[in-house]
Amino acid sequence: MIERLSFFVRHSLNDLRVNRQRSFFAMLCIAAGVGAIVSLQTLGVMINETLTGSLQESNRGDLRVMPGDNWGNYIIEQEDSLESTVFTPAGIQRIQAWFDEHYPGSVITYRQALSGLGTGWSAYDLDRDTNKTLILGLIVDADLYPVYGQVRSLDGKPLDQLLQGPDDIVLSQNLAEPLEAEIGDAIRIAGASQPFVLSGIVPTDAEAGFRNSATGFLAGMFGFYYLDHSAIAQFGQTQPGLSGELYVRLADPEQVDQAQRRLQREFWSVNVASTSDLNEQNSTISEALDDLVVAMGLVSVLIGGIGIINTMLVIVSRRITEVAVLKTLGLKPNEITILFVVEALIMGVFGSLMGIALGWGLALITKGFAETFLGQSLAFELAPTPALNGFVIGVIITAVFGFLPTLAAGQIRPALVLRPSDMALPKAGRLSAFVALIVLVMALSLVAQGLMGDLLDGIPHLHTITMAIGAACGALIAIPLIASDYLSMRGRRRGRRWLPHVLGWLVVLAALPAGGAAFGNRVPALLLVTLTGVFVLYLYIILWLIVWAVGGGSLSEIRAGLLLFAVPLFWPLIPVLLAIVLPVWVLGRLIQRVAFVDLKIAMRGMLATKGRGASTLLALVIGIFTLSVITMLVDSITNTFEQLLEELSGGNAMVFTATGSNEMVDTLRTTLEAQGDHLRGYSIVAAYNSSLVSYYDASAGRNAHLQPWVAEFLNPINGRDITSNLPDAKFEAGRNLDPATDNRPNAAGYWPVVVQQYDPEVGGGPGLEFSLGDVLTLRPETGSAPLSFEVVGVIARSGISIEGSQIYAPLAAFEGVDPNEVTAVLDIREADLRPVRRALAEVPGVFMIETRFINDLVNRIVDQFTSFPILVAALSLFVGGFVIANSVALSTMERRREIAVMKAVGWQRERVLGMLLLENGLLGFIGGVIGVGISFVILLLLLYLMFQGELGDKIPYGIAFALMGLCILISLVAAIASVWTASGEKPLNTLRYE
């Protein structure tokens, strides 16, 4: 046994050396797949270390205490603030006293809360004349904050040295960069009475990332600044000593869980987050990311497996004579199969080792994507666990995928030694191939289960389903085995003893399904692998037929394959084939008749290797599909949001105010009128909370009783200037407000009003249909007399409100009534944004934000949350590129004689190369059309379901064509890398050895 195994190893190593080019391409496919999973798992380890390490620094203390709903005079509600509920100074002292009594030696510090809409939300660099809106202000005691670790500037100075007094400010790097700020600059913060002096810049991840829950996300997204507690006096309307969060360092950190429980019992209304809570939360996030990277990494390895199958098929087909000789020397069919499996295992070992090195390199290169996703930096490390996982998976996948092609090697007959011209590779036995396929599915399920763990446990009746699938797999293995034994018995003329065989069949028929059911119960991943296998089989059949159709193949080439459609499993493919394959085949036949010679040869070359071409396209389609569906959806949403934002607001900037009053309306109007030509137009919008007095339904001709939720839908009502900047909404009926006629009531005393149609699916219950002529009578909370409004326009349900109200009327209707909120919509000339921004910044309690900034914010949020999926999709496409290069190289090796003949009859190297590139460019084009096309259809469905068709005219055609071009480019680059040498080889050298 040892000698036989030693022979197999020596023979395999020698074959790998002799067929080094083919072996190298196979190992590249293995390395690409293993590299993908090693890189993703390495990133997962880095993310886990970041999330679960330094918990006290991430939590900013052993305990982080936040105010709850009610705690007497110790907690107050702030209006117009990001932190609406805060601790009072008395509340902070009460908690400090409790810790001094129960946990002496504890250190407590807090973050000062600002009050007032817009206060602290924007920064202006007066020296650079730059501005950044929507930022996070952290006003802390620099001598105590943070209680764990240190915040240091980019030049290494700690925070307590940077904040020496009330005039100093420290900016985060992601805030300083857009401001172009430098040390010593004067920085004005919205709501402060005087500018601050920039004393330092700290790294963004000093606060960003998954630290402090929402705070970390906001810090990473918007940027932040530090001020010392002594600076709070410059924010006149903010009471000193208010806190949104307290940070506690215990004298004994081991008591953190006990202190949390006792604190919550004593102060039941406060919220307490401990390092234990943070560890649990971050572990959950880390596990979810691990599941994602494992699942997508497994997809990449399986894509690499396609290249292994292609390579092993070529290796076996090129060594028919060698196998025949080995069989004449006494090797049995199963030993021939073992020989090739050993060779595949050796390739798996070397390819996996290459993949580990490649994976570590990819992890280092792509670390930035994961940092963007998390919003904080990651420390690179060469983690051994991903390398071990990648090595084991690579070897197993190589053995599994390399096994099927080797079945044919065992069928080669020794007589081929005497007939070397008959070099056709025999087909593997149908029964043995079928059994091998079922075993392959179960082996892949084991690999997937080891990677995925309990990822599928949330599926209802999971184990029942997988046990049924396992039992079916066992029966599918048992039936061919029994049939094979039955046929063997029938072929014997003597010595047939049926009873033992029948008993054996019964045992097999009972044992294998039972064993399969037990396997399914223990390996739930069997469900995922089975569904994936059916999908991949469907896609492979479609791609195989499309390659045949594009090449204009004859019906005789697929007649036997059409028998598949007698099986109900494949009936869902019939409509697809009739809609796609049939027209493409007609077009392919026409092209074959009229095309130039090079194109005809390229199309026939595709036909000759349509099986390999289909498997190559399978790898390409999977990669481009995952990439295109993400990028196209993101582009559609962001572009449409940008357009809708400006159309529905009526301008390119919005102004918010801290107080609602008629005085604020007058102040804001005076300031805006002073801007002159800087503004193309503006509209002041005042919101009035009101109660519904009556509703007259014009269509029914009577007063109607509205359900409470519908009445709430009409509150508040917006009064707005109608001379300009009216929202460009989609009207279901009627019109928009007209400044020529609508600044006064009609003859009946009714003011005009525009209402968005009530949507019961959103509103919470059945309501009514608004129609033109309906009369609404509302009583403003700040006024005594009710006001009546007649509906002159109805906005469609799909309209989007960005002002907090679905109903608006002329501002003149509310004369003498104090509003609850005041805002404004501005249409500013792009060149004049800065002077308008500066003028509004001088008005106390006024805060301006540009609509393009909101769109940029949406883009950044989308980019952050899609960066990691895009990375995973790109890695899948990267692996697909290696599979294409492998397929092209193998095809070129098989066609060396054809290439030599072309050159012998006078073709130049450039023409041969062009023909081969044309063939592979066609494959890339087919892959791009299919992959992007599937994404396109899914995108349309998603947009329809999410936005009721509003985004139908925002399909990113440019990105779709660019991704198709990327497919073609990948195919061409892979082809050039593989066929350049072959196209330049001398014809005599090739013909001599072929």
JSON list of C-alpha atoms in Angstrom, two decimals, residues 291 294 447-457 462 522-525:
[
{"chain": "A", "resi": 291, "resn": "ASP", "atom": "CA", "xyz": [-20.85, 35.13, 8.32]},
{"chain": "A", "resi": 294, "resn": "VAL", "atom": "CA", "xyz": [-17.35, 33.36, 4.93]},
{"chain": "A", "resi": 447, "resn": "VAL", "atom": "CA", "xyz": [-17.09, 22.32, 3.86]},
{"chain": "A", "resi": 448, "resn": "ALA", "atom": "CA", "xyz": [-19.78, 24.98, 3.94]},
{"chain": "A", "resi": 449, "resn": "GLN", "atom": "CA", "xyz": [-21.04, 23.83, 7.35]},
{"chain": "A", "resi": 450, "resn": "GLY", "atom": "CA", "xyz": [-17.58, 24.11, 8.82]},
{"chain": "A", "resi": 451, "resn": "LEU", "atom": "CA", "xyz": [-17.39, 27.70, 7.61]},
{"chain": "A", "resi": 452, "resn": "MET", "atom": "CA", "xyz": [-20.94, 28.87, 8.28]},
{"chain": "A", "resi": 453, "resn": "GLY", "atom": "CA", "xyz": [-21.60, 27.34, 11.68]},
{"chain": "A", "resi": 454, "resn": "ASP", "atom": "CA", "xyz": [-25.11, 28.24, 12.91]},
{"chain": "A", "resi": 455, "resn": "LEU", "atom": "CA", "xyz": [-25.76, 30.91, 10.28]},
{"chain": "A", "resi": 456, "resn": "LEU", "atom": "CA", "xyz": [-28.86, 29.10, 8.96]},
{"chain": "A", "resi": 457, "resn": "ASP", "atom": "CA", "xyz": [-30.38, 28.23, 12.34]},
{"chain": "A", "resi": 462, "resn": "LEU", "atom": "CA", "xyz": [-34.58, 23.85, 8.94]},
{"chain": "A", "resi": 522, "resn": "ARG", "atom": "CA", "xyz": [-26.11, 17.36, 11.30]},
{"chain": "A", "resi": 523, "resn": "VAL", "atom": "CA", "xyz": [-25.21, 19.45, 8.25]},
{"chain": "A", "resi": 524, "resn": "PRO", "atom": "CA", "xyz": [-27.91, 22.13, 7.65]},
{"chain": "A", "resi": 525, "resn": "ALA", "atom": "CA", "xyz": [-25.67, 23.71, 5.00]}
]
